[in-house]
Amino acid sequence: MGNYKQIMEMEGVTKVAVLGAGNMGHGIAEVVAIAGFTVVMRDITEELVQKGYEGIVWSLNKLVEKGQISEKKSKETLDRITTVVTIEGAISDADIVIEAIPERMDLKREVYKEVEKYLPDRAVVLSNTSSLSITELSEAIGCPDRFCGLHFFNPPIKMPLIEVISGDHTSEETFEFATQFAKKIGKFPVNVYKDSPGFIVNRILTPLLNEAAWIVYEKRGKIQEIESSVKYGLGLPMGAFELSDQVGIDVAVHVLEYLREKLGEEYGPCPLLVEKIEEGNVGRKVGKGFYDYSKDVIDIQVEMRSETIEILLAACMANEIAKLVEKEVAEVKDIDQAMKLGTGIEKGPAKMADGIGIGKLYQVLLEIYDST
Ligand code: 3HC
């Protein structure tokens, strides 16, 4: 820790810079501002930053409409948010920098070089990366000890989980600081001590979304059956395709590509997902994905449930849990907790696996591997 500097005490933190005003960036800026911090949100153009700001206005209006916050609180929140297009303008006075830019290592490196120039000595840098290695990212910045993963879930305002991920160079102080900050903004942190591709939730969830797509692609089941089995059988709040649209099909595919690169071919994205990206229909954020949000009413029918699909998808999750536990990335109870808070699944998938019977799930997995 050659370049170790004393970081800010949590009590002294007032200013947070959020780099990136996209789907996650603007949602994070909203959460942080609602919690009372002053936020500067930055993106590369006036247009992008304005679009993000409008996203915050839309969301706050929804919360007011549903009686979840008052008009006064909504207005005060907006008053705490300013937008800029330069990194210097965003971070030169910041106590915390949250990076939420696209998931490209080269882009992140470029931005970190700039961050390094203007970052105050007391500040920490937290990345919202959905799967990239925190250690590798931290090596692109001159203060790796003050760098940590802070992974939010979509939509940030609604999902209570934050994964706090320590890289090899993250100091204990930074990790503790990030955990306290997550609590301070009203979230439930789950600590991920081992920097592993996809961390906990994406490592389990994206293979599930991928398997759902493979079932349709290989004509082993229909979309309606999967949606019903996932929502009413596995107890997720949404169907798998609805959830892919929510997460962003581009984001899900990116995570899968990364898992493939780091862990093996079996994680490669299904062509059905890739086709959606080629068409530009990447999900809810563009108005169209598997559903068309300008006209479709999502109506998932409970009678479409399929036990075979439920068991197959439960086996898929159990398999990833076993790998995480084997590699000591997290304990079973933390995995179940993270999945419940990060995806809204009713019962932890490990507990669910116990209920179905590990032997039965093992048999299903053997059949999948035998047929591929
Ligand atoms: N701000 C404010 N309101 C919002 C919103 C937002 N960002 N997003 C949606 N809403 C609104 C909807 O428009 C809808 O309003 P309407 O009824 O007027 O149309 C309303 O919220 C829906 O509210 P409900 O009470 O019916 O639903 P809930 O609030 O109970 O649940 C949900 C909504 C939280 C999105 C729920 O469906 C859910 O938990 N879905 C699962 C999402 C999930 O799994 N996310 C994690 C994905 S993984 C990830 O993000 C990691 C990343 O790295 C890929």
Tab-separated table of C-alpha atoms and ligand atoms in Angstrom:
chain	number	residue	atom	x	y	z
A	1	MET	CA	0.000	0.000	0.000
A	2	GLY	CA	2.754	2.457	-0.956
A	3	ASN	CA	0.347	5.231	-1.870
A	4	TYR	CA	-1.948	4.786	1.101
A	5	LYS	CA	-3.653	8.010	2.156
A	6	GLN	CA	-6.061	8.695	4.963
A	7	ILE	CA	-9.557	8.450	3.515
A	8	MET	CA	-12.505	10.485	4.597
A	9	GLU	CA	-14.458	9.594	7.743
A	10	MET	CA	-18.027	8.673	6.817
A	11	GLU	CA	-19.391	11.555	8.931
A	12	GLY	CA	-17.497	14.061	6.798
A	13	VAL	CA	-18.792	12.806	3.467
A	14	THR	CA	-21.032	15.257	1.652
A	15	LYS	CA	-20.202	15.131	-2.047
A	16	VAL	CA	-20.541	12.153	-4.321
A	17	ALA	CA	-19.655	12.098	-8.007
A	18	VAL	CA	-21.394	9.580	-10.230
A	19	LEU	CA	-19.629	8.933	-13.524
A	20	GLY	CA	-22.158	7.735	-16.098
A	21	ALA	CA	-25.795	8.838	-16.383
A	22	GLY	CA	-27.105	5.691	-18.058
A	23	ASN	CA	-29.615	3.231	-16.689
A	24	MET	CA	-27.576	2.443	-13.583
A	25	GLY	CA	-25.690	5.746	-13.244
A	26	HIS	CA	-28.772	7.917	-12.990
A	27	GLY	CA	-30.485	5.410	-10.693
A	28	ILE	CA	-27.454	5.435	-8.393
A	29	ALA	CA	-27.325	9.249	-8.438
A	30	GLU	CA	-31.003	9.263	-7.401
A	31	VAL	CA	-30.470	6.835	-4.502
A	32	VAL	CA	-27.463	8.767	-3.212
A	33	ALA	CA	-29.244	12.139	-3.470
A	34	ILE	CA	-32.380	10.812	-1.733
A	35	ALA	CA	-30.113	9.781	1.141
A	36	GLY	CA	-29.078	13.426	1.545
A	37	PHE	CA	-25.744	13.652	-0.267
A	38	THR	CA	-24.870	16.307	-2.830
A	39	VAL	CA	-24.435	14.566	-6.178
A	40	VAL	CA	-22.670	15.577	-9.364
A	41	MET	CA	-23.647	13.291	-12.235
A	42	ARG	CA	-21.400	13.210	-15.255
A	43	ASP	CA	-21.665	11.787	-18.746
A	44	ILE	CA	-19.766	12.494	-21.932
A	45	THR	CA	-22.361	14.716	-23.635
A	46	GLU	CA	-24.942	17.251	-22.527
A	47	GLU	CA	-27.601	15.116	-24.195
A	48	LEU	CA	-26.708	11.933	-22.270
A	49	VAL	CA	-26.480	13.678	-18.956
A	50	GLN	CA	-29.822	15.391	-19.590
A	51	LYS	CA	-31.437	12.053	-20.478
A	52	GLY	CA	-30.181	10.627	-17.188
A	53	TYR	CA	-31.520	13.626	-15.292
A	54	GLU	CA	-34.924	13.175	-16.917
A	55	GLY	CA	-34.810	9.526	-15.810
A	56	ILE	CA	-34.371	10.718	-12.228
A	57	VAL	CA	-37.269	13.174	-12.573
A	58	TRP	CA	-39.468	10.369	-13.971
A	59	SER	CA	-38.551	8.019	-11.140
A	60	LEU	CA	-39.052	10.615	-8.379
A	61	ASN	CA	-42.460	11.505	-9.857
A	62	LYS	CA	-43.410	7.821	-9.789
A	63	LEU	CA	-42.356	7.549	-6.153
A	64	VAL	CA	-44.444	10.619	-5.299
A	65	GLU	CA	-47.407	9.267	-7.292
A	66	LYS	CA	-47.221	5.988	-5.350
A	67	GLY	CA	-46.935	7.817	-2.017
A	68	GLN	CA	-43.431	6.455	-1.385
A	69	ILE	CA	-41.852	9.889	-0.938
A	70	SER	CA	-43.284	13.379	-0.453
A	71	GLU	CA	-43.256	16.143	-3.094
A	72	LYS	CA	-40.979	18.096	-0.778
A	73	LYS	CA	-38.465	15.258	-0.592
A	74	SER	CA	-38.567	14.830	-4.351
A	75	LYS	CA	-37.810	18.519	-4.872
A	76	GLU	CA	-35.029	18.540	-2.266
A	77	THR	CA	-33.503	15.491	-3.924
A	78	LEU	CA	-33.465	17.171	-7.324
A	79	ASP	CA	-31.954	20.307	-5.799
A	80	ARG	CA	-29.019	18.222	-4.584
A	81	ILE	CA	-28.190	16.939	-8.080
A	82	THR	CA	-26.140	18.819	-10.660
A	83	THR	CA	-24.903	17.559	-14.006
A	84	VAL	CA	-21.600	18.087	-15.801
A	85	VAL	CA	-19.732	16.704	-18.797
A	86	THR	CA	-16.146	16.900	-17.555
A	87	ILE	CA	-14.495	14.489	-15.153
A	88	GLU	CA	-12.629	17.345	-13.516
A	89	GLY	CA	-15.899	19.189	-12.836
A	90	ALA	CA	-17.448	16.055	-11.382
A	91	ILE	CA	-14.731	14.828	-9.067
A	92	SER	CA	-12.316	17.586	-8.069
A	93	ASP	CA	-14.283	18.264	-4.905
A	94	ALA	CA	-15.748	14.783	-4.345
A	95	ASP	CA	-15.454	12.574	-1.269
A	96	ILE	CA	-16.661	9.506	-3.138
A	97	VAL	CA	-16.544	8.727	-6.859
A	98	ILE	CA	-18.906	6.045	-8.157
A	99	GLU	CA	-18.054	4.818	-11.619
A	100	ALA	CA	-20.998	3.493	-13.630
A	101	ILE	CA	-19.790	3.729	-17.220
A	102	PRO	CA	-20.155	0.992	-19.880
A	103	GLU	CA	-18.589	-2.366	-19.131
A	104	ARG	CA	-15.492	-2.039	-21.294
A	105	MET	CA	-12.141	-2.452	-19.660
A	106	ASP	CA	-10.493	-0.074	-22.185
A	107	LEU	CA	-13.074	2.652	-21.528
A	108	LYS	CA	-12.815	2.244	-17.777
A	109	ARG	CA	-9.018	2.441	-17.979
A	110	GLU	CA	-9.246	5.651	-19.976
A	111	VAL	CA	-11.641	7.216	-17.451
A	112	TYR	CA	-9.536	6.093	-14.474
A	113	LYS	CA	-6.471	7.807	-15.935
A	114	GLU	CA	-8.446	11.037	-15.966
A	115	VAL	CA	-9.912	10.377	-12.480
A	116	GLU	CA	-6.408	9.917	-11.107
A	117	LYS	CA	-5.485	13.458	-12.178
A	118	TYR	CA	-8.246	15.222	-10.244
A	119	LEU	CA	-9.115	12.838	-7.401
A	120	PRO	CA	-8.805	14.437	-3.942
A	121	ASP	CA	-6.448	12.515	-1.611
A	122	ARG	CA	-9.220	11.724	0.837
A	123	ALA	CA	-11.623	10.261	-1.746
A	124	VAL	CA	-12.416	6.655	-2.610
A	125	VAL	CA	-13.386	5.263	-6.018
A	126	LEU	CA	-16.180	2.704	-6.139
A	127	SER	CA	-17.008	0.820	-9.325
A	128	ASN	CA	-20.485	-0.407	-10.165
A	129	THR	CA	-19.071	-2.971	-12.562
A	130	SER	CA	-21.449	-5.912	-12.902
A	131	SER	CA	-18.756	-8.544	-13.274
A	132	LEU	CA	-15.277	-7.263	-14.214
A	133	SER	CA	-12.372	-8.025	-11.914
A	134	ILE	CA	-12.005	-5.385	-9.207
A	135	THR	CA	-8.317	-6.232	-8.863
A	136	GLU	CA	-7.698	-5.714	-12.581
A	137	LEU	CA	-9.680	-2.471	-12.616
A	138	SER	CA	-7.865	-1.166	-9.541
A	139	GLU	CA	-4.529	-1.689	-11.266
A	140	ALA	CA	-5.562	0.932	-13.822
A	141	ILE	CA	-5.724	3.642	-11.171
A	142	GLY	CA	-2.911	5.131	-9.102
A	143	CYS	CA	-4.677	4.474	-5.784
A	144	PRO	CA	-5.710	0.765	-5.883
A	145	ASP	CA	-5.996	0.713	-2.077
A	146	ARG	CA	-8.775	3.309	-2.281
A	147	PHE	CA	-10.687	1.336	-4.918
A	148	CYS	CA	-13.490	-1.133	-4.310
A	149	GLY	CA	-16.544	-2.676	-6.038
A	150	LEU	CA	-19.976	-1.293	-5.146
A	151	HIS	CA	-22.463	-3.196	-7.256
A	152	PHE	CA	-26.062	-1.939	-7.371
A	153	PHE	CA	-29.062	-3.776	-8.815
A	154	ASN	CA	-31.524	-2.575	-11.377
A	155	PRO	CA	-33.565	-0.500	-10.698
A	156	PRO	CA	-31.291	0.888	-7.939
A	157	ILE	CA	-34.078	2.811	-6.249
A	158	LYS	CA	-36.088	-0.394	-5.743
A	159	MET	CA	-33.514	-3.123	-5.174
A	160	PRO	CA	-32.128	-3.245	-1.600
A	161	LEU	CA	-28.896	-5.143	-2.295
A	162	ILE	CA	-25.418	-3.789	-2.825
A	163	GLU	CA	-22.520	-6.189	-3.330
A	164	VAL	CA	-19.345	-4.710	-1.829
A	165	ILE	CA	-16.389	-6.371	-3.495
A	166	SER	CA	-12.819	-6.269	-2.308
A	167	GLY	CA	-10.017	-6.522	-4.852
A	168	ASP	CA	-6.520	-7.772	-3.961
A	169	HIS	CA	-5.318	-4.199	-3.378
A	170	THR	CA	-8.391	-2.770	-1.618
A	171	SER	CA	-7.446	-1.623	1.876
A	172	GLU	CA	-9.520	-2.855	4.791
A	173	GLU	CA	-10.387	0.745	5.534
A	174	THR	CA	-11.774	1.314	2.041
A	175	PHE	CA	-13.794	-1.904	2.178
A	176	GLU	CA	-15.268	-0.946	5.530
A	177	PHE	CA	-15.937	2.596	4.296
A	178	ALA	CA	-17.789	1.304	1.208
A	179	THR	CA	-19.843	-1.054	3.401
A	180	GLN	CA	-20.793	1.815	5.721
A	181	PHE	CA	-21.667	4.013	2.753
A	182	ALA	CA	-23.979	1.310	1.357
A	183	LYS	CA	-25.793	1.269	4.714
A	184	LYS	CA	-25.899	5.048	4.835
A	185	ILE	CA	-27.796	5.181	1.539
A	186	GLY	CA	-30.348	2.737	2.909
A	187	LYS	CA	-29.116	-0.449	1.241
A	188	PHE	CA	-28.150	-3.899	2.523
A	189	PRO	CA	-24.508	-4.621	1.770
A	190	VAL	CA	-23.330	-8.171	1.203
A	191	ASN	CA	-19.574	-8.425	1.403
A	192	VAL	CA	-17.822	-10.343	-1.353
A	193	TYR	CA	-14.317	-11.059	-0.124
A	194	LYS	CA	-13.124	-12.871	-3.196
A	195	ASP	CA	-13.104	-11.036	-6.493
A	196	SER	CA	-14.747	-13.606	-8.749
A	197	PRO	CA	-16.382	-13.126	-12.198
A	198	GLY	CA	-20.018	-11.984	-11.841
A	199	PHE	CA	-19.540	-11.821	-8.032
A	200	ILE	CA	-22.586	-13.544	-6.471
A	201	VAL	CA	-25.890	-12.501	-8.029
A	202	ASN	CA	-24.871	-12.112	-11.668
A	203	ARG	CA	-22.965	-15.383	-11.491
A	204	ILE	CA	-26.243	-17.132	-10.668
A	205	LEU	CA	-28.771	-14.936	-12.434
A	206	THR	CA	-27.238	-14.510	-15.900
A	207	PRO	CA	-26.765	-18.277	-16.464
A	208	LEU	CA	-30.440	-18.623	-15.467
A	209	LEU	CA	-31.496	-15.998	-18.050
A	210	ASN	CA	-29.243	-17.678	-20.597
A	211	GLU	CA	-30.679	-21.137	-19.934
A	212	ALA	CA	-34.190	-19.695	-20.302
A	213	ALA	CA	-33.185	-18.400	-23.746
A	214	TRP	CA	-31.605	-21.745	-24.701
A	215	ILE	CA	-34.819	-23.575	-23.803
A	216	VAL	CA	-36.734	-21.406	-26.287
A	217	TYR	CA	-33.979	-21.424	-28.895
A	218	GLU	CA	-33.786	-25.212	-28.844
A	219	LYS	CA	-37.580	-25.473	-28.800
A	220	ARG	CA	-37.640	-27.286	-25.458
A	221	GLY	CA	-40.281	-24.893	-24.139
A	222	LYS	CA	-42.231	-21.738	-24.883
A	223	ILE	CA	-41.586	-18.232	-23.551
A	224	GLN	CA	-44.956	-18.229	-21.720
A	225	GLU	CA	-44.056	-21.493	-19.936
A	226	ILE	CA	-40.715	-20.128	-18.823
A	227	GLU	CA	-42.167	-16.822	-17.660
A	228	SER	CA	-44.774	-18.645	-15.608
A	229	SER	CA	-42.325	-21.181	-14.176
A	230	VAL	CA	-39.864	-18.460	-13.171
A	231	LYS	CA	-42.466	-16.177	-11.633
A	232	TYR	CA	-44.826	-18.658	-9.989
A	233	GLY	CA	-42.515	-21.651	-9.600
A	234	LEU	CA	-39.125	-20.190	-8.692
A	235	GLY	CA	-40.743	-17.147	-7.074
A	236	LEU	CA	-38.900	-14.355	-8.872
A	237	PRO	CA	-40.932	-11.127	-9.187
A	238	MET	CA	-40.659	-11.230	-12.978
A	239	GLY	CA	-40.462	-13.783	-15.761
A	240	ALA	CA	-36.958	-14.545	-17.099
A	241	PHE	CA	-37.486	-12.670	-20.369
A	242	GLU	CA	-39.131	-9.775	-18.596
A	243	LEU	CA	-36.108	-9.689	-16.295
A	244	SER	CA	-33.647	-9.784	-19.213
A	245	ASP	CA	-35.458	-6.736	-20.575
A	246	GLN	CA	-35.235	-5.048	-17.179
A	247	VAL	CA	-31.516	-5.758	-16.734
A	248	GLY	CA	-30.760	-4.897	-20.378
A	249	ILE	CA	-30.065	-7.756	-22.781
A	250	ASP	CA	-26.785	-6.049	-23.728
A	251	VAL	CA	-25.731	-5.989	-20.072
A	252	ALA	CA	-26.687	-9.650	-19.539
A	253	VAL	CA	-24.805	-10.715	-22.674
A	254	HIS	CA	-21.805	-8.722	-21.625
A	255	VAL	CA	-21.711	-10.530	-18.273
A	256	LEU	CA	-22.088	-13.891	-20.031
A	257	GLU	CA	-19.263	-13.106	-22.469
A	258	TYR	CA	-17.051	-12.230	-19.534
A	259	LEU	CA	-18.004	-15.410	-17.674
A	260	ARG	CA	-17.204	-17.371	-20.839
A	261	GLU	CA	-13.813	-15.698	-21.154
A	262	LYS	CA	-12.911	-16.296	-17.515
A	263	LEU	CA	-14.709	-19.541	-16.679
A	264	GLY	CA	-15.462	-21.529	-19.818
A	265	GLU	CA	-17.530	-22.045	-22.965
A	266	GLU	CA	-20.659	-23.190	-21.110
A	267	TYR	CA	-21.409	-19.563	-20.203
A	268	GLY	CA	-21.512	-18.345	-23.826
A	269	PRO	CA	-24.693	-16.342	-24.571
A	270	CYS	CA	-27.557	-17.988	-26.431
A	271	PRO	CA	-28.001	-16.696	-30.037
A	272	LEU	CA	-31.521	-15.585	-29.127
A	273	LEU	CA	-30.033	-12.952	-26.795
A	274	VAL	CA	-27.370	-11.940	-29.295
A	275	GLU	CA	-30.018	-11.506	-32.034
A	276	LYS	CA	-31.888	-9.032	-29.835
A	277	ILE	CA	-28.744	-6.942	-29.524
A	278	GLU	CA	-28.194	-7.032	-33.294
A	279	GLU	CA	-31.763	-5.773	-33.763
A	280	GLY	CA	-31.135	-2.997	-31.224
A	281	ASN	CA	-33.960	-4.289	-29.040
A	282	VAL	CA	-31.983	-4.504	-25.830
A	283	GLY	CA	-34.842	-4.186	-23.369
A	284	ARG	CA	-36.962	-1.822	-21.371
A	285	LYS	CA	-34.480	1.077	-21.539
A	286	VAL	CA	-35.024	1.357	-25.338
A	287	GLY	CA	-38.725	0.485	-25.176
A	288	LYS	CA	-38.357	-2.966	-26.711
A	289	GLY	CA	-36.705	-6.277	-25.951
A	290	PHE	CA	-38.556	-9.555	-25.672
A	291	TYR	CA	-41.591	-7.378	-24.970
A	292	ASP	CA	-42.673	-4.204	-26.732
A	293	TYR	CA	-43.254	-1.678	-23.959
A	294	SER	CA	-45.228	0.663	-26.214
A	295	LYS	CA	-48.042	-1.862	-26.554
A	296	ASP	CA	-47.586	-5.146	-24.669
A	297	VAL	CA	-49.271	-5.750	-21.356
A	298	ILE	CA	-47.178	-8.362	-19.606
A	299	ASP	CA	-49.607	-10.994	-18.452
A	300	ILE	CA	-47.928	-14.116	-17.105
A	301	GLN	CA	-50.408	-16.948	-16.696
A	302	VAL	CA	-49.999	-19.207	-13.682
A	303	GLU	CA	-51.470	-22.189	-15.566
A	304	MET	CA	-48.522	-22.136	-17.994
A	305	ARG	CA	-46.122	-23.428	-15.282
A	306	SER	CA	-43.951	-26.382	-16.217
A	307	GLU	CA	-42.377	-28.512	-13.483
A	308	THR	CA	-39.654	-29.726	-15.844
A	309	ILE	CA	-38.579	-26.152	-16.589
A	310	GLU	CA	-38.700	-25.186	-12.916
A	311	ILE	CA	-36.437	-28.047	-11.913
A	312	LEU	CA	-34.079	-27.395	-14.782
A	313	LEU	CA	-33.689	-23.723	-13.865
A	314	ALA	CA	-33.386	-24.509	-10.148
A	315	ALA	CA	-30.612	-26.986	-11.057
A	316	CYS	CA	-28.895	-24.297	-13.090
A	317	MET	CA	-28.834	-21.961	-10.057
A	318	ALA	CA	-27.760	-24.739	-7.669
A	319	ASN	CA	-24.841	-25.590	-9.934
A	320	GLU	CA	-23.520	-22.022	-9.796
A	321	ILE	CA	-24.014	-21.885	-6.024
A	322	ALA	CA	-21.972	-25.063	-5.630
A	323	LYS	CA	-19.146	-23.541	-7.678
A	324	LEU	CA	-19.185	-20.323	-5.621
A	325	VAL	CA	-19.070	-22.265	-2.368
A	326	GLU	CA	-16.359	-24.594	-3.647
A	327	LYS	CA	-14.164	-21.605	-4.577
A	328	GLU	CA	-14.937	-19.951	-1.217
A	329	VAL	CA	-16.359	-16.826	-2.863
A	330	ALA	CA	-19.249	-16.713	-0.420
A	331	GLU	CA	-21.121	-18.835	2.067
A	332	VAL	CA	-24.464	-20.427	1.273
A	333	LYS	CA	-26.403	-18.192	3.652
A	334	ASP	CA	-24.897	-15.032	2.111
A	335	ILE	CA	-25.645	-16.307	-1.376
A	336	ASP	CA	-29.300	-16.899	-0.518
A	337	GLN	CA	-29.500	-13.502	1.161
A	338	ALA	CA	-27.893	-11.742	-1.815
A	339	MET	CA	-30.256	-13.430	-4.259
A	340	LYS	CA	-33.296	-12.476	-2.187
A	341	LEU	CA	-32.240	-8.822	-1.884
A	342	GLY	CA	-30.791	-8.481	-5.372
A	343	THR	CA	-33.525	-10.162	-7.378
A	344	GLY	CA	-36.525	-10.272	-5.071
A	345	ILE	CA	-36.686	-14.098	-5.298
A	346	GLU	CA	-38.971	-15.326	-2.513
A	347	LYS	CA	-36.839	-18.182	-1.253
A	348	GLY	CA	-33.051	-18.421	-1.451
A	349	PRO	CA	-32.079	-20.702	-4.350
A	350	ALA	CA	-29.921	-22.913	-2.088
A	351	LYS	CA	-32.849	-23.460	0.239
A	352	MET	CA	-35.009	-24.121	-2.799
A	353	ALA	CA	-32.501	-26.707	-4.032
A	354	ASP	CA	-32.616	-28.472	-0.661
A	355	GLY	CA	-36.403	-28.540	-0.908
A	356	ILE	CA	-36.393	-30.105	-4.378
A	357	GLY	CA	-33.620	-32.523	-3.452
A	358	ILE	CA	-29.968	-32.212	-4.488
A	359	GLY	CA	-30.012	-35.741	-5.959
A	360	LYS	CA	-32.834	-34.823	-8.322
A	361	LEU	CA	-31.087	-31.611	-9.422
A	362	TYR	CA	-27.808	-33.471	-9.903
A	363	GLN	CA	-29.579	-35.937	-12.201
A	364	VAL	CA	-30.991	-33.066	-14.288
A	365	LEU	CA	-27.530	-31.512	-14.620
A	366	LEU	CA	-26.025	-34.836	-15.709
A	367	GLU	CA	-28.672	-35.081	-18.418
A	368	ILE	CA	-27.894	-31.552	-19.664
A	369	TYR	CA	-24.169	-32.252	-19.815
A	370	ASP	CA	-24.734	-35.635	-21.511
A	371	SER	CA	-26.797	-33.982	-24.235
A	372	THR	CA	-24.254	-31.223	-25.017
B	1	3HC	N1	-38.341	4.314	-10.133
B	1	3HC	C1	-39.610	4.486	-9.739
B	1	3HC	N2	-40.602	3.653	-10.098
B	1	3HC	C2	-40.259	2.593	-10.879
B	1	3HC	C3	-38.950	2.352	-11.315
B	1	3HC	C4	-37.966	3.274	-10.916
B	1	3HC	N3	-36.696	3.153	-11.302
B	1	3HC	N4	-38.941	1.239	-12.076
B	1	3HC	C5	-40.187	0.793	-12.118
B	1	3HC	N5	-40.997	1.604	-11.402
B	1	3HC	C6	-42.429	1.571	-11.249
B	1	3HC	C7	-43.116	0.957	-12.457
B	1	3HC	O1	-43.225	1.859	-13.507
B	1	3HC	C8	-44.455	0.610	-11.884
B	1	3HC	O2	-45.301	1.724	-11.939
B	1	3HC	P1	-46.776	1.625	-12.608
B	1	3HC	O3	-47.512	0.656	-11.739
B	1	3HC	O4	-47.302	3.007	-12.534
B	1	3HC	O5	-46.543	1.134	-13.987
B	1	3HC	C9	-44.111	0.324	-10.465
B	1	3HC	O6	-42.790	0.745	-10.198
B	1	3HC	C10	-44.141	-1.124	-10.176
B	1	3HC	O7	-44.364	-1.138	-8.892
B	1	3HC	P2	-44.956	-2.417	-8.227
B	1	3HC	O8	-45.317	-2.042	-6.852
B	1	3HC	O9	-45.973	-3.046	-9.095
B	1	3HC	O10	-43.760	-3.361	-8.291
B	1	3HC	P3	-42.651	-3.386	-7.236
B	1	3HC	O11	-42.202	-2.027	-6.872
B	1	3HC	O12	-43.100	-4.280	-6.183
B	1	3HC	O13	-41.525	-4.107	-8.098
B	1	3HC	C11	-39.562	-4.263	-9.230
B	1	3HC	C12	-40.919	-3.579	-9.183
B	1	3HC	C13	-38.739	-3.803	-8.039
B	1	3HC	C14	-38.833	-3.846	-10.512
B	1	3HC	C15	-39.769	-5.806	-9.133
B	1	3HC	O14	-40.493	-6.244	-10.234
B	1	3HC	C16	-38.482	-6.581	-9.061
B	1	3HC	O15	-37.892	-6.721	-8.007
B	1	3HC	N6	-38.021	-7.146	-10.196
B	1	3HC	C17	-36.769	-7.874	-10.267
B	1	3HC	C18	-35.678	-6.949	-10.665
B	1	3HC	C19	-34.317	-7.586	-10.538
B	1	3HC	O16	-34.143	-8.774	-10.395
B	1	3HC	N7	-33.258	-6.760	-10.621
B	1	3HC	C20	-31.921	-7.228	-10.521
B	1	3HC	C21	-31.387	-7.642	-11.853
B	1	3HC	S1	-29.707	-8.072	-11.831
B	1	3HC	C22	-28.882	-6.623	-11.867
B	1	3HC	O17	-29.446	-5.561	-11.891
B	1	3HC	C23	-27.408	-6.661	-11.842
B	1	3HC	C24	-26.817	-5.956	-13.037
B	1	3HC	O18	-25.424	-5.910	-12.880
B	1	3HC	C25	-27.125	-6.719	-14.314
